[in-house]
Short mmCIF file of C-alpha atoms and ligand atoms in Angstrom, two decimals:
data_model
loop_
_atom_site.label_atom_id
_atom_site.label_comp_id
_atom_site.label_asym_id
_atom_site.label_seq_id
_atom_site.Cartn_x
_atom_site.Cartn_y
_atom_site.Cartn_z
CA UNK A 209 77.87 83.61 147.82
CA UNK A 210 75.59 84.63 145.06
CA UNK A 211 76.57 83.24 141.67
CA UNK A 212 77.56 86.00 138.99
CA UNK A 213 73.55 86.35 136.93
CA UNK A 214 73.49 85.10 132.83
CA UNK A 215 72.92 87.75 130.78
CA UNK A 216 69.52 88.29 129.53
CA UNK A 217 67.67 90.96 127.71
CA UNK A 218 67.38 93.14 130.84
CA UNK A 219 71.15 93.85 130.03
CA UNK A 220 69.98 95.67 126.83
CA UNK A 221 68.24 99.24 125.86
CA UNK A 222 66.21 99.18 122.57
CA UNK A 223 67.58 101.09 120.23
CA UNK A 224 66.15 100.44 117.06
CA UNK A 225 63.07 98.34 116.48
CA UNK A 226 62.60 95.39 114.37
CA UNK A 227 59.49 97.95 112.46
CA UNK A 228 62.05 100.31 111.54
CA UNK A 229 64.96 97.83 110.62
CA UNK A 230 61.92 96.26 108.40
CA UNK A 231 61.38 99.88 106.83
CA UNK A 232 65.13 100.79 106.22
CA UNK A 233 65.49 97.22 104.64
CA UNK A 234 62.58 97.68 101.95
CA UNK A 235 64.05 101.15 100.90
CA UNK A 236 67.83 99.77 101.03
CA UNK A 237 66.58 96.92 98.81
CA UNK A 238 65.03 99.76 96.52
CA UNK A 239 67.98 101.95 95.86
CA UNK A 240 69.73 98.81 95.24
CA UNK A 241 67.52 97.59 92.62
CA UNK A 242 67.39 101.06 90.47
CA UNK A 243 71.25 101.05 91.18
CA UNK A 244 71.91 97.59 89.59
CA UNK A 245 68.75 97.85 86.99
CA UNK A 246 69.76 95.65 83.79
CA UNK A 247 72.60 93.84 85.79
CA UNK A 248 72.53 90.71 84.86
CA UNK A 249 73.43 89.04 87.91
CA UNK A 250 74.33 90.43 91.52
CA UNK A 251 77.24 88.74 93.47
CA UNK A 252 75.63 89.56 97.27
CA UNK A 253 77.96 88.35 99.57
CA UNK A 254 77.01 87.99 103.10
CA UNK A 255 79.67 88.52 105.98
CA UNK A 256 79.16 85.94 108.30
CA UNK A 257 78.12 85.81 110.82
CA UNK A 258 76.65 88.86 111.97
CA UNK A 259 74.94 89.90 108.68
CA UNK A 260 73.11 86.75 108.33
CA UNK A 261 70.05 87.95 109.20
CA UNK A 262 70.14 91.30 107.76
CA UNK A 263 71.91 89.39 103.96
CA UNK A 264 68.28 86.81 104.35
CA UNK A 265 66.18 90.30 104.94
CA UNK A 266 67.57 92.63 102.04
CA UNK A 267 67.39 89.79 99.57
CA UNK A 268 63.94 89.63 99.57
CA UNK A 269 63.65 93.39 98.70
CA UNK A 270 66.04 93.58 95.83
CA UNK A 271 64.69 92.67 92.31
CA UNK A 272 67.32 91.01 90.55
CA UNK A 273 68.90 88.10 89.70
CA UNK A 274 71.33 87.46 93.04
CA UNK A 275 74.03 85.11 93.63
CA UNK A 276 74.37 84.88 97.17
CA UNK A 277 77.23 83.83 98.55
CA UNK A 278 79.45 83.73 101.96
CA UNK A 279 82.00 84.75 103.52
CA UNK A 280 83.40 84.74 106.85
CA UNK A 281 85.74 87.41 108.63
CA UNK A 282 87.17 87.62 112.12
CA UNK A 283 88.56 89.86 114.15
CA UNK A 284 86.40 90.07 117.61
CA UNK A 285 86.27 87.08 119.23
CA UNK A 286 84.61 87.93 122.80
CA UNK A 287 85.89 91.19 123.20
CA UNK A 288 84.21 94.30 122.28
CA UNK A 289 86.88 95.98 120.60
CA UNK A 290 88.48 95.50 117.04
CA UNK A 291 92.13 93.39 116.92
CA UNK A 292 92.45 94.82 113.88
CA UNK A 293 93.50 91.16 112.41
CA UNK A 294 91.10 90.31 109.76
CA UNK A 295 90.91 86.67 109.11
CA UNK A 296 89.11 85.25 105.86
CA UNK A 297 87.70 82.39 104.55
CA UNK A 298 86.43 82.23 101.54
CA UNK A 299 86.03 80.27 98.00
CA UNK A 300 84.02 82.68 95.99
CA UNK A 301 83.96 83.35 92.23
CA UNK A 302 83.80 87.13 91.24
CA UNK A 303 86.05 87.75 88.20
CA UNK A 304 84.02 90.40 86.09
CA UNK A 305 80.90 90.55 88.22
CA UNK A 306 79.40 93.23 90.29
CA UNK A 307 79.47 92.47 94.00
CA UNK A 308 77.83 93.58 96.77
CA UNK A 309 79.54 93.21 99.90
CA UNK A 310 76.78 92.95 102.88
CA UNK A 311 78.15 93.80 106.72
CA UNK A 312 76.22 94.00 109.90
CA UNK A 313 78.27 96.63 111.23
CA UNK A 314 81.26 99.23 110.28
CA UNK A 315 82.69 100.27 113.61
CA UNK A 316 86.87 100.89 113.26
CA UNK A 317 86.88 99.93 109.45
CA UNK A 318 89.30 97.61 109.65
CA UNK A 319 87.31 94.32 108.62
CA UNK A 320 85.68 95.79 106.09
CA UNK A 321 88.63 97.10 104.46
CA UNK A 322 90.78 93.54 105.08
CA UNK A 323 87.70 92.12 102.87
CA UNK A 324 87.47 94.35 100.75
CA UNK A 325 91.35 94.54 99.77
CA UNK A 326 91.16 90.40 99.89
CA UNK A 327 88.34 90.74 97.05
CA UNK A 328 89.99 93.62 94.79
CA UNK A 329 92.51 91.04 93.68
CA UNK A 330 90.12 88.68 92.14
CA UNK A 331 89.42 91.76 89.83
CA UNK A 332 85.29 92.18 90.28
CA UNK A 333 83.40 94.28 87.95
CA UNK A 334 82.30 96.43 90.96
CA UNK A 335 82.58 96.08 94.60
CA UNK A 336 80.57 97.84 96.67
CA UNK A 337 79.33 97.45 100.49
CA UNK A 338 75.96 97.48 102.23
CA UNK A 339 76.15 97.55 105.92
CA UNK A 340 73.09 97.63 108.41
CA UNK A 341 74.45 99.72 110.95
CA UNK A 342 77.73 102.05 110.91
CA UNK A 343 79.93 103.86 113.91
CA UNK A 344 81.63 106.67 111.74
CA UNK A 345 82.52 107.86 115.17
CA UNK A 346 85.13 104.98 115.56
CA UNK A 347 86.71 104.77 112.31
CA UNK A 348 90.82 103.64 112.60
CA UNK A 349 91.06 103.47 108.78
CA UNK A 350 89.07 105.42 105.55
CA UNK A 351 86.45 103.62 104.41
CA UNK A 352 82.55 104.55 103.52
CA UNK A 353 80.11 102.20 102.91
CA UNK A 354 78.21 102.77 99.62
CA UNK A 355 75.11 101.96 101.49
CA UNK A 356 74.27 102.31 105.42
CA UNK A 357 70.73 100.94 106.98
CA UNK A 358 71.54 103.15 110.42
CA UNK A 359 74.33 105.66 111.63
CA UNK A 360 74.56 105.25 115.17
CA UNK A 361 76.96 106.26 118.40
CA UNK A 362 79.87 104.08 119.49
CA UNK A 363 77.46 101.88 121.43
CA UNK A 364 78.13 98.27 121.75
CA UNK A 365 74.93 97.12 120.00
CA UNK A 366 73.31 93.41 119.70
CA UNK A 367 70.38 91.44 118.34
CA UNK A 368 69.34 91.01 114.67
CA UNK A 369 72.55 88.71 114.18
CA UNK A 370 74.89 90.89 116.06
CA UNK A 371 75.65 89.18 119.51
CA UNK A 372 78.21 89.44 122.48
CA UNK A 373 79.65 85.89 123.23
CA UNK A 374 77.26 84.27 121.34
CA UNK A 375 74.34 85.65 122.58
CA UNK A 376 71.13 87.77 121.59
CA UNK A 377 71.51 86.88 117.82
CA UNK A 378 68.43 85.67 117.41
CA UNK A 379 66.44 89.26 118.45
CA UNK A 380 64.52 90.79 116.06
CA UNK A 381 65.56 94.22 117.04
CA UNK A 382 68.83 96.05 117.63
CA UNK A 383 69.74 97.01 121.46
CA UNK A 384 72.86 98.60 123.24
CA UNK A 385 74.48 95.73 125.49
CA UNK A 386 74.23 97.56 129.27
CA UNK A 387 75.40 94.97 131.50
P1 5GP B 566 85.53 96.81 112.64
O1 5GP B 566 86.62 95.97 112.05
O2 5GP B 566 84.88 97.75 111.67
O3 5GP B 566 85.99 97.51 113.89
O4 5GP B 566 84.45 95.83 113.19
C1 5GP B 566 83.60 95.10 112.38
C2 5GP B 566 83.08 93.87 113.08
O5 5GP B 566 83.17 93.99 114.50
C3 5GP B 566 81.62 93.72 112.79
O6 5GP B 566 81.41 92.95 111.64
C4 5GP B 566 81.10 93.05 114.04
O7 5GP B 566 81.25 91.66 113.94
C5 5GP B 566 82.01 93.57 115.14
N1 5GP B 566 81.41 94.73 115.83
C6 5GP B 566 81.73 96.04 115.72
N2 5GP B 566 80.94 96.79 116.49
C7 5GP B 566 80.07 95.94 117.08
C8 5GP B 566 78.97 96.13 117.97
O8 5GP B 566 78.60 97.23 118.40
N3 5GP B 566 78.31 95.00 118.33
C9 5GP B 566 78.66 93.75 117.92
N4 5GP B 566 77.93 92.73 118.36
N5 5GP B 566 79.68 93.55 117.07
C10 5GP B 566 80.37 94.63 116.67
#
């Protein structure tokens, strides 16, 4: 009997290349920086760990003083659809300072909005959220990120930190899983 085959990248259609994710990044770091001008120092929190590449890439592109810190929020798993539990862990300072909140990915809304709720209470200056790609198509609760790399269908999507089961991470570009 043939044994079931790994997946590999022949299990994914290209849908957005690492040239325009580098493009989108430079201008999101640009509106950004005129956003924030004269802030004296952004709280960018990255929301690990699927926006650990995209947190490393946007950094470089916004012109201000940054703290950058972590966080890390689950509610997947290996499945590819929201539980809608949001579990946090986090040990973060942001009392009277303006945060940026940095996703890989808005699909239902729920995480976000777990986080985001979590980090209201230790009363930030401003809290807003920067996520690389967003599914307004699959939205369970209200919530609009303040700034959006890509809009895109209700795909199941991978590479450039997102994976399935651990995998594709590492790609530099953004495909829809097809097994
Ligand atoms: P939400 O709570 O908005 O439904 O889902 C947010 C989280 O689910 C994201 O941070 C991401 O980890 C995961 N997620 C949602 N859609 C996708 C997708 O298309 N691909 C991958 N790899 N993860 C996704």
């Amino acid at each position: 009997m043939n044994k079931p085959r790994r997946m590999d990248k022949r299990d994914l259609r290209d849908l957005i290349s690492a040239e325009r994710i580098e493009e989108r990044i430079r201008d999101l770091g640009k509106n950004i920086t005129n956003d924030y001008a004269g802030c004296p120092e952004l709280v960018v929190i990255c929301v690990l760990n699927g926006a650990f590449m995209f947190t490393a890439d946007l950094v470089r592109h916004i012109d201000l003083p940054c703290r950058i810190e972590f966080l890390r929020a689950s509610s997947y798993g290996n499945r590819q659809t929201s539980s809608g539990k949001v579990t946090i862990t986090h040990d973060i300072d942001i009392g009277k300072r303006h945060v940026l909140l940095v996703e890989d990915i808005v699909d239902t809304g729920l995480t976000i909005s777990g986080i985001i709720a979590e980090l209201r209470n230790l009363d930030p200056l401003s809290l807003r959220v920067c996520t690389l790609l967003d599914k307004p198509s699959q939205r369970r609760v209200m919530v609009s990120p303040d700034y959006t790399g890509f809009t895109i269908p209700a795909y199941f999507v991978v590479g450039y930190g997102l994976d399935i089961a651990g995998k594709f991470r590492e790609l530099p570009y953004i495909g829809v899983y097809r097994p």
